Amino acid sequence: MRCDWFKKNLSAYIDGEVNFLTRWRIKRHLKSCTDCYKDYIRLKNLRKISKIILLKSPEPGFYERLQAKLPRLSPNITLKKTGSLAKFWMLLPLPGKLAIGGVAILILFLLVIYPHLSGSSLNINKFEEEYLRSKEIFSVVEEPAPPLLLVSEER
Amino acid sequence: MRLSKLGVGLLSSLVLGLLITNPCCLADQGEEILRSAVNAPFHTDFEGIMESVFYTPTKTYTFKTKIIYQKSNFVYIEYLEPARIKGKIIIDNGKERIEYTPVNNKIDKLSSFASPKIEKIKQKALGVMLNNFEISRLSREVMRGREVYVISLNPRYPIGPLLKLWIDRKTYLPLKKEKYKPDGRLSSLLCYVEAKFGEHFPREIFYSKLPKIAANEKIEQDLFYYSREEIKKRVNFPLSFPAYLPPGYIFQGGEIIERERTVKLIYTDGLEVIILFQRPYTDILMRKNQWIKWGNLRVRFKESPHGKVFTWNKDKKTFVLIGELPLEEFVKIIQSIK
């Protein structure tokens, strides 16, 4: 028996779809041809694995039952709005996206970074210097400025 | 005859002795000496090196300054120690005050502290101080070969500091000062370690020590003091004032600083000064501080060589309070601010 014929009928043999005579001839060939026997084992294992995978898949009607159990979406839910925003962003050309990004960065800069650059945060030394200056003016017996620079310690 | 003359002599010596040793008389003398000492620096020719020591609970700070007074209304100050402020020069000629800071190579021009305006303020402060302190002459001593009066300023209220002054008998220049805390601990000691009287110098010598750089003019902006009502009108945010003031303290005036954004309220008892700053919310950078919590208020606090410093935020505003008082007094002030 030729191996080609065997390979042609191997799949049907494993599935049990061949007649008695063909099955007998294949059995006989398997005993005499090592290569075909190996092919037979490989295909048989493959079938086993595919059967396991098939068993893991949900039972028929599973999705229908799940759908029935899920809460129905309220018509008031603003899914449409979010969708439209996302859609708008997707449809926006690149220069538009860049412009919006630039504006966002500018706002962030004005709110977070600029206050620090423009001196919105002050060092306590400034207040201490003012205090010592006033003390020299308003206190009757204050020496001229000796302690004025004590505050510079922290600079 | 001889006996009667002797009796009169003895009696008159006794009366004179009583007058001299009478504490009331000494107190009056103390006040007179202090009045003369307030303006003495502006009418003396003097060159000296002053050592200033400030004591805090954790550290002692020592400074050395060269001070030259020239008749009339001229003051030259040069910082000698410590190294980080060495070279700073202040020249006050009665019209303007020039401050040179070598660290940033900057010259500021301010209003003179020897101007008639400041003299008026000093006189007002003197009146306040005489109400709050009992001035007494303790003794006469000799200091560096010169006769000095030792006078003491005793606080009438238990929160005030005690001050001892050594004042030169001839020129009324204070040569030494010791300040004590209400608990009796020494808080500062200022003393001339070198002193020469009668030295007169051409003023150009002092100006030549300044570098040839453009000065930052601040004369027009400073030394304007407003009343409570005036200052309320001049700022664009609602002002808060303390309802409580320590005994003896009065409101001296308000200033607007930091490009019209900070208000500085000045309170004094004639000797000590408390300043309350306030401005729209600002982040204040303050190192080495600790947190104190009074009710809902969280206050940052630090003790510096010249007093206590507090800062906190309330009603969208940032406050800074600085002064030399017991902590309990600051608590009362801060809690009373409305």
Coordinates of C-alpha atoms in Angstrom, one line a residue:
Chain A
M1 CA 0.0 0.0 0.0
R2 CA 1.3 3.4 -0.9
C3 CA 1.8 6.0 1.8
D4 CA -0.1 8.6 -0.3
W5 CA -3.2 6.6 -0.2
F6 CA -2.8 6.1 3.6
K7 CA -2.4 9.9 4.2
K8 CA -5.5 10.6 2.1
N9 CA -7.6 8.4 4.3
L10 CA -5.9 8.9 7.7
S11 CA -8.1 11.8 8.9
A12 CA -11.3 9.7 8.0
Y13 CA -9.8 6.7 9.8
I14 CA -9.2 8.6 13.0
D15 CA -12.8 10.0 12.9
G16 CA -14.1 6.4 12.4
E17 CA -15.6 7.3 9.0
V18 CA -14.0 4.5 6.9
N19 CA -15.4 1.0 6.0
F20 CA -14.2 -2.2 7.5
L21 CA -11.9 -3.1 4.6
T22 CA -10.2 0.2 4.4
R23 CA -9.7 0.2 8.2
W24 CA -8.1 -3.3 8.0
R25 CA -5.7 -2.1 5.2
I26 CA -4.7 1.0 7.2
K27 CA -4.0 -1.0 10.3
R28 CA -1.8 -3.3 8.4
H29 CA 0.1 -0.4 6.8
L30 CA 0.6 1.3 10.2
K31 CA 2.3 -1.8 11.5
S32 CA 4.8 -1.9 8.5
C33 CA 5.5 1.9 8.0
T34 CA 7.1 3.9 10.8
D35 CA 6.7 7.4 9.2
C36 CA 3.0 6.9 8.6
Y37 CA 2.6 5.6 12.2
K38 CA 4.2 8.8 13.5
D39 CA 1.9 10.9 11.4
Y40 CA -1.0 8.9 12.7
I41 CA 0.0 9.5 16.4
R42 CA 0.6 13.3 15.7
L43 CA -2.8 13.7 14.1
K44 CA -4.5 11.7 16.8
N45 CA -3.0 13.9 19.6
L46 CA -4.0 17.0 17.7
R47 CA -7.6 15.8 17.6
K48 CA -7.5 15.1 21.3
I49 CA -6.3 18.7 22.0
S50 CA -8.9 20.2 19.7
K51 CA -11.6 18.2 21.5
I52 CA -10.4 19.7 24.9
I53 CA -10.5 23.2 23.5
L54 CA -14.0 22.6 22.2
L55 CA -15.1 21.5 25.6
K56 CA -13.9 24.8 27.2
S57 CA -16.0 26.9 24.9
P58 CA -19.4 28.0 26.4
E59 CA -22.4 25.8 26.0
P60 CA -24.9 26.6 23.3
G61 CA -27.2 29.4 24.3
F62 CA -24.8 30.8 26.9
Y63 CA -24.6 34.2 25.4
E64 CA -28.3 34.5 25.0
R65 CA -28.8 33.6 28.7
L66 CA -26.1 36.1 29.8
Q67 CA -27.7 38.9 27.7
A68 CA -31.0 38.3 29.5
K69 CA -29.4 38.6 32.9
L70 CA -27.6 41.9 32.2
P71 CA -29.5 45.2 33.3
R72 CA -31.0 47.0 30.4
L73 CA -29.3 50.3 29.5
S74 CA -31.3 53.3 30.5
P75 CA -32.1 55.7 27.6
N76 CA -30.8 58.6 29.8
I77 CA -27.3 57.3 29.9
T78 CA -24.9 59.7 28.3
L79 CA -23.1 57.2 26.3
K80 CA -23.9 59.0 23.2
K81 CA -22.2 62.2 24.5
T82 CA -18.9 60.5 25.4
G83 CA -19.1 58.7 22.1
S84 CA -19.5 62.0 20.3
L85 CA -16.6 63.6 22.1
A86 CA -14.4 60.6 21.3
K87 CA -15.7 60.7 17.7
F88 CA -14.9 64.5 17.6
W89 CA -11.4 63.9 18.8
M90 CA -10.9 61.1 16.3
L91 CA -12.2 63.2 13.5
L92 CA -10.2 66.3 14.5
P93 CA -7.3 66.9 12.1
L94 CA -3.8 66.9 13.6
P95 CA -3.3 70.8 13.7
G96 CA -6.5 71.0 15.7
K97 CA -5.3 68.4 18.1
L98 CA -2.0 70.3 18.5
A99 CA -3.8 73.6 19.1
I100 CA -5.9 72.0 21.9
G101 CA -2.8 70.4 23.4
G102 CA -1.0 73.8 23.3
V103 CA -3.9 75.6 25.1
A104 CA -4.0 72.9 27.8
I105 CA -0.2 73.3 28.4
L106 CA -0.6 77.1 28.6
I107 CA -3.4 76.8 31.2
L108 CA -1.3 74.4 33.2
F109 CA 1.7 76.8 33.0
L110 CA -0.4 79.8 34.1
L111 CA -2.0 77.9 37.0
V112 CA 1.0 75.9 38.3
I113 CA 4.4 77.2 37.1
Y114 CA 3.8 80.9 36.6
P115 CA 2.8 81.7 40.2
H116 CA 6.2 80.4 41.3
L117 CA 8.1 82.4 38.6
S118 CA 6.3 85.6 39.3
G119 CA 7.2 85.5 43.0
S120 CA 3.8 84.3 44.3
S121 CA 5.8 82.3 46.8
L122 CA 7.8 84.4 49.1
N123 CA 10.8 83.8 51.3
I124 CA 10.2 84.5 55.0
N125 CA 13.5 86.4 55.0
K126 CA 11.8 89.3 53.2
F127 CA 9.4 89.7 56.1
E128 CA 12.2 89.4 58.6
E129 CA 14.2 92.1 56.9
E130 CA 11.1 94.4 56.9
Y131 CA 10.7 93.6 60.6
L132 CA 14.3 94.6 61.5
R133 CA 14.0 97.7 59.4
S134 CA 10.9 98.8 61.3
K135 CA 12.5 97.9 64.6
E136 CA 15.4 100.2 63.8
I137 CA 13.0 103.0 63.0
F138 CA 10.3 102.5 65.7
S139 CA 12.4 101.3 68.6
V140 CA 13.9 104.1 70.7
V141 CA 17.2 102.4 71.6
E142 CA 17.8 100.2 68.6
E143 CA 21.4 100.3 67.3
P144 CA 21.8 101.2 63.6
A145 CA 21.4 97.9 61.8
P146 CA 23.7 95.4 63.5
P147 CA 21.1 92.6 63.5
L148 CA 19.7 93.5 60.1
L149 CA 21.5 90.7 58.3
L150 CA 20.9 88.0 60.8
V151 CA 18.2 86.8 58.5
S152 CA 20.6 86.2 55.7
E153 CA 21.7 83.1 57.5
E154 CA 19.3 81.0 55.5
R155 CA 20.2 82.2 52.1
Chain B
M1 CA 30.1 131.7 114.5
R2 CA 32.4 129.0 113.4
L3 CA 30.1 126.4 114.8
S4 CA 27.0 127.8 113.1
K5 CA 28.9 127.9 109.8
L6 CA 29.9 124.3 110.2
G7 CA 26.3 123.4 111.0
V8 CA 25.0 125.1 107.8
G9 CA 27.7 123.4 105.8
L10 CA 26.8 120.0 107.2
L11 CA 23.1 120.6 106.6
S12 CA 23.6 121.7 103.0
S13 CA 25.8 118.7 102.3
L14 CA 23.2 116.5 103.8
V15 CA 20.5 118.0 101.7
L16 CA 22.6 117.7 98.6
G17 CA 23.5 114.2 99.4
L18 CA 19.8 113.3 99.9
L19 CA 19.0 115.0 96.6
I20 CA 21.6 113.0 94.7
T21 CA 20.7 109.7 96.3
N22 CA 17.0 110.2 96.0
P23 CA 15.6 107.6 93.7
C24 CA 13.1 110.0 92.2
C25 CA 15.8 112.4 91.3
L26 CA 17.9 109.5 89.8
A27 CA 14.9 108.4 87.8
D28 CA 14.4 111.8 86.3
Q29 CA 18.1 111.9 85.5
G30 CA 17.7 108.5 83.8
E31 CA 14.9 109.8 81.7
E32 CA 16.9 112.9 80.7
I33 CA 20.0 110.8 79.9
L34 CA 17.9 108.5 77.7
R35 CA 16.3 111.5 75.9
S36 CA 19.7 112.8 75.1
A37 CA 21.0 109.4 74.1
V38 CA 18.2 108.9 71.4
N39 CA 19.7 111.6 69.1
A40 CA 23.3 111.5 70.3
P41 CA 24.6 109.3 67.4
F42 CA 23.7 112.0 64.9
H43 CA 25.6 114.8 66.7
T44 CA 28.9 113.0 67.6
D45 CA 32.2 112.4 65.9
F46 CA 32.9 108.8 66.7
E47 CA 34.5 105.7 65.3
G48 CA 34.1 102.3 66.9
I49 CA 33.8 98.5 66.5
M50 CA 30.7 97.0 67.9
E51 CA 30.4 93.4 68.9
S52 CA 26.8 92.1 69.0
V53 CA 25.9 88.8 70.5
F54 CA 22.4 87.3 70.2
Y55 CA 21.3 84.4 72.3
T56 CA 18.6 81.9 71.2
P57 CA 17.6 78.7 72.9
T58 CA 19.7 76.7 70.3
K59 CA 22.4 79.0 69.1
T60 CA 24.5 82.1 69.8
Y61 CA 25.1 84.5 67.0
T62 CA 28.1 87.0 67.1
F63 CA 28.5 89.9 64.7
K64 CA 31.1 92.6 64.4
T65 CA 30.4 96.0 62.8
K66 CA 32.4 99.1 62.3
I67 CA 30.3 102.1 63.1
I68 CA 31.3 105.7 62.3
Y69 CA 29.2 108.7 63.4
Q70 CA 30.0 112.2 62.0
K71 CA 28.5 115.5 62.9
S72 CA 25.8 116.1 61.8
N73 CA 23.5 113.3 60.7
F74 CA 26.1 111.0 59.0
V75 CA 26.4 107.4 59.8
Y76 CA 28.7 104.8 58.2
I77 CA 28.3 101.1 59.0
E78 CA 30.5 98.4 57.6
Y79 CA 30.0 94.7 58.5
L80 CA 33.2 92.9 59.5
E81 CA 32.0 89.5 60.7
P82 CA 30.7 86.9 60.0
A83 CA 32.1 86.2 56.6
R84 CA 28.8 85.8 54.9
I85 CA 27.9 89.5 55.5
K86 CA 31.4 90.9 55.5
G87 CA 31.7 93.9 53.3
K88 CA 28.1 95.2 53.5
I89 CA 28.1 98.9 53.8
I90 CA 25.4 101.3 54.9
I91 CA 25.8 105.1 54.5
D92 CA 23.1 107.4 55.9
N93 CA 23.8 111.1 55.3
G94 CA 20.5 112.5 56.7
K95 CA 18.9 112.7 53.3
E96 CA 19.3 109.2 51.9
R97 CA 20.4 105.9 53.0
I98 CA 22.7 103.9 50.7
E99 CA 22.9 100.1 51.3
Y100 CA 25.5 98.1 49.4
T101 CA 25.3 94.3 49.5
P102 CA 28.4 92.6 48.1
V103 CA 26.8 89.2 47.9
N104 CA 24.6 90.3 45.0
N105 CA 26.7 93.4 44.1
K106 CA 23.6 95.6 44.6
I107 CA 23.1 99.2 45.9
D108 CA 19.7 100.3 47.3
K109 CA 18.9 103.9 48.0
L110 CA 16.3 104.4 50.7
S111 CA 15.0 107.3 52.8
S112 CA 17.3 108.4 55.6
F113 CA 16.8 107.0 59.0
A114 CA 18.2 110.2 60.4
S115 CA 15.6 112.4 58.6
P116 CA 13.3 114.7 60.6
K117 CA 10.5 112.3 59.8
I118 CA 12.2 109.5 61.6
E119 CA 13.2 111.8 64.4
K120 CA 9.5 112.5 64.9
I121 CA 8.7 108.8 64.9
K122 CA 11.5 108.2 67.5
Q123 CA 10.1 111.0 69.7
K124 CA 6.6 109.4 69.6
A125 CA 8.1 106.0 70.4
L126 CA 10.0 107.6 73.3
G127 CA 6.7 108.8 74.7
V128 CA 5.2 105.3 74.4
M129 CA 8.3 103.8 76.0
L130 CA 8.2 106.2 79.0
N131 CA 4.7 105.0 79.7
N132 CA 5.7 101.4 79.5
F133 CA 9.1 101.4 81.2
E134 CA 10.5 102.8 84.4
I135 CA 13.8 104.4 83.8
S136 CA 16.3 104.6 86.5
R137 CA 19.9 105.6 86.8
L138 CA 21.8 102.9 88.5
S139 CA 25.4 104.2 88.8
R140 CA 28.3 105.8 87.2
E141 CA 31.1 103.7 85.9
V142 CA 34.3 104.0 83.9
M143 CA 34.3 102.1 80.6
R144 CA 37.4 102.1 78.4
G145 CA 38.7 105.1 80.2
R146 CA 35.4 107.1 79.8
E147 CA 32.8 107.9 82.4
V148 CA 29.5 106.3 81.6
Y149 CA 26.0 106.4 83.1
V150 CA 24.4 103.1 83.7
I151 CA 20.6 103.3 83.3
S152 CA 18.0 100.6 83.5
L153 CA 14.7 100.3 81.7
N154 CA 12.4 98.2 83.8
P155 CA 9.1 97.1 82.2
R156 CA 5.9 98.1 83.9
Y157 CA 4.3 95.0 82.4
P158 CA 5.6 91.5 83.1
I159 CA 5.9 90.7 79.4
G160 CA 8.4 93.4 78.6
P161 CA 12.2 93.0 78.4
L162 CA 14.6 94.5 80.8
L163 CA 17.3 96.8 79.3
K164 CA 20.5 98.1 80.7
L165 CA 22.4 100.8 79.0
W166 CA 25.9 102.2 79.4
I167 CA 25.8 105.8 78.1
D168 CA 28.8 107.9 77.6
R169 CA 28.7 110.9 80.0
K170 CA 30.1 113.5 77.6
T171 CA 28.5 112.6 74.3
Y172 CA 25.4 110.5 75.5
L173 CA 26.3 107.8 73.0
P174 CA 25.2 104.4 74.2
L175 CA 28.4 102.2 74.4
K176 CA 26.9 99.0 75.7
K177 CA 23.5 97.4 75.9
E178 CA 22.2 94.3 77.6
K179 CA 18.7 93.0 77.0
Y180 CA 17.1 90.5 79.2
K181 CA 14.0 88.3 78.6
P182 CA 11.1 88.5 81.0
D183 CA 12.4 85.3 82.6
G184 CA 15.7 87.0 83.4
R185 CA 17.8 85.3 80.7
L186 CA 20.2 87.5 78.7
S187 CA 18.9 87.8 75.1
S188 CA 21.4 90.1 73.5
L189 CA 24.6 92.0 74.3
L190 CA 25.9 94.8 72.2
C191 CA 29.2 96.5 73.2
Y192 CA 31.8 98.6 71.6
V193 CA 35.1 96.7 71.7
E194 CA 36.9 99.7 70.3
A195 CA 35.9 103.3 70.6
K196 CA 37.5 106.6 69.5
F197 CA 35.8 110.0 70.0
G198 CA 36.4 113.2 68.2
E199 CA 37.6 111.6 64.9
H200 CA 36.5 113.5 61.9
F201 CA 36.8 112.3 58.3
P202 CA 36.1 113.7 54.9
R203 CA 32.9 112.1 53.7
E204 CA 34.3 111.3 50.3
I205 CA 36.4 108.5 51.9
F206 CA 33.2 106.6 52.8
Y207 CA 31.5 107.0 49.4
S208 CA 34.7 105.9 47.6
K209 CA 34.3 102.5 49.3
L210 CA 31.1 101.9 47.2
P211 CA 31.4 100.2 43.8
K212 CA 30.5 102.3 40.7
I213 CA 27.2 100.6 40.0
A214 CA 23.7 102.1 39.4
A215 CA 21.6 102.3 42.6
N216 CA 18.2 100.9 42.9
E217 CA 16.1 103.9 44.0
K218 CA 13.5 103.1 46.5
I219 CA 13.2 106.5 48.2
E220 CA 9.8 107.4 46.9
Q221 CA 8.2 104.2 47.9
D222 CA 9.2 103.8 51.5
L223 CA 8.5 105.4 54.9
F224 CA 4.8 106.1 54.3
Y225 CA 2.8 105.2 57.3
Y226 CA -1.0 105.1 57.1
S227 CA -3.7 105.0 59.8
R228 CA -6.0 102.0 60.0
E229 CA -8.7 103.7 58.0
E230 CA -6.3 105.0 55.3
I231 CA -4.7 101.7 54.7
K232 CA -8.1 99.9 54.5
K233 CA -9.0 102.1 51.6
R234 CA -5.6 101.6 49.8
V235 CA -5.6 97.9 49.4
N236 CA -7.9 95.7 47.3
F237 CA -8.5 92.9 49.8
P238 CA -10.2 93.0 53.2
L239 CA -7.8 93.7 56.1
S240 CA -7.8 91.9 59.4
F241 CA -6.7 93.5 62.7
P242 CA -5.9 91.9 66.1
A243 CA -8.5 92.6 68.7
Y244 CA -6.0 91.8 71.4
L245 CA -2.7 93.6 71.9
P246 CA -0.2 92.9 74.6
P247 CA -0.2 95.5 77.5
G248 CA 1.5 98.7 76.6
Y249 CA 1.5 98.2 72.8
I250 CA -0.1 100.6 70.4
F251 CA -0.7 100.7 66.6
Q252 CA 2.1 102.8 65.1
G253 CA 1.1 102.8 61.5
G254 CA 0.6 100.7 58.4
E255 CA 2.8 100.4 55.3
I256 CA 2.1 98.9 51.9
I257 CA 5.0 96.9 50.4
E258 CA 5.7 94.3 47.8
R259 CA 4.2 96.2 44.9
E260 CA 1.0 97.1 46.7
R261 CA 0.3 93.5 47.6
T262 CA 1.4 93.2 51.2
V263 CA 0.2 95.2 54.2
K264 CA 2.5 95.7 57.1
L265 CA 0.9 96.7 60.4
I266 CA 3.3 98.0 63.0
Y267 CA 2.7 97.8 66.8
T268 CA 5.2 99.0 69.4
D269 CA 5.7 99.5 73.1
G270 CA 8.5 102.0 72.4
L271 CA 11.2 99.4 72.7
E272 CA 9.9 96.3 71.0
V273 CA 8.1 96.0 67.7
I274 CA 5.5 93.5 66.5
I275 CA 4.7 93.4 62.8
L276 CA 1.7 91.8 61.3
F277 CA 2.0 91.2 57.6
Q278 CA -1.0 90.1 55.5
R279 CA -1.5 89.6 51.8
P280 CA -3.7 87.5 49.4
Y281 CA -2.8 83.8 49.7
T282 CA 0.8 83.1 49.0
D283 CA 3.1 80.2 49.6
I284 CA 5.7 81.2 52.2
L285 CA 9.0 79.5 52.1
M286 CA 10.2 79.0 55.7
R287 CA 12.8 76.4 56.7
K288 CA 13.6 75.0 60.1
N289 CA 10.0 75.6 61.2
Q290 CA 7.6 73.6 63.4
W291 CA 3.8 73.3 63.2
I292 CA 1.5 74.5 66.0
K293 CA -2.2 73.7 66.0
W294 CA -4.7 76.0 67.7
G295 CA -8.2 74.7 67.0
N296 CA -8.7 74.8 63.2
L297 CA -5.7 77.0 62.7
R298 CA -2.4 75.5 61.7
V299 CA 0.5 77.9 62.3
R300 CA 4.1 77.5 61.2
F301 CA 6.6 78.8 63.8
K302 CA 10.3 79.3 64.1
E303 CA 12.6 81.1 66.6
S304 CA 15.1 83.4 64.9
P305 CA 17.9 85.4 66.6
H306 CA 15.7 88.5 66.7
G307 CA 12.4 87.0 67.7
K308 CA 9.6 84.6 67.0
V309 CA 8.2 84.2 63.5
F310 CA 4.7 82.8 62.7
T311 CA 3.0 82.3 59.4
W312 CA -0.5 80.9 58.6
N313 CA -3.3 81.0 56.1
K314 CA -6.9 82.1 56.9
D315 CA -9.8 83.5 54.8
K316 CA -7.8 83.2 51.5
K317 CA -5.0 85.4 53.1
T318 CA -1.5 84.7 54.3
F319 CA -0.4 86.2 57.6
V320 CA 3.1 86.6 59.0
L321 CA 3.6 87.8 62.5
I322 CA 7.1 88.7 63.9
G323 CA 8.1 90.0 67.3
E324 CA 9.9 89.3 70.6
L325 CA 7.2 88.3 73.1
P326 CA 6.4 85.3 75.2
L327 CA 4.6 82.6 73.2
E328 CA 1.3 82.9 75.1
E329 CA 1.1 86.5 74.0
F330 CA 1.4 85.5 70.3
V331 CA -1.3 82.9 70.8
K332 CA -3.7 85.6 72.1
I333 CA -2.8 87.9 69.2
I334 CA -3.2 85.3 66.5
Q335 CA -6.5 84.0 67.9
S336 CA -7.9 87.6 68.1
I337 CA -7.2 88.5 64.5
K338 CA -10.5 89.3 62.7

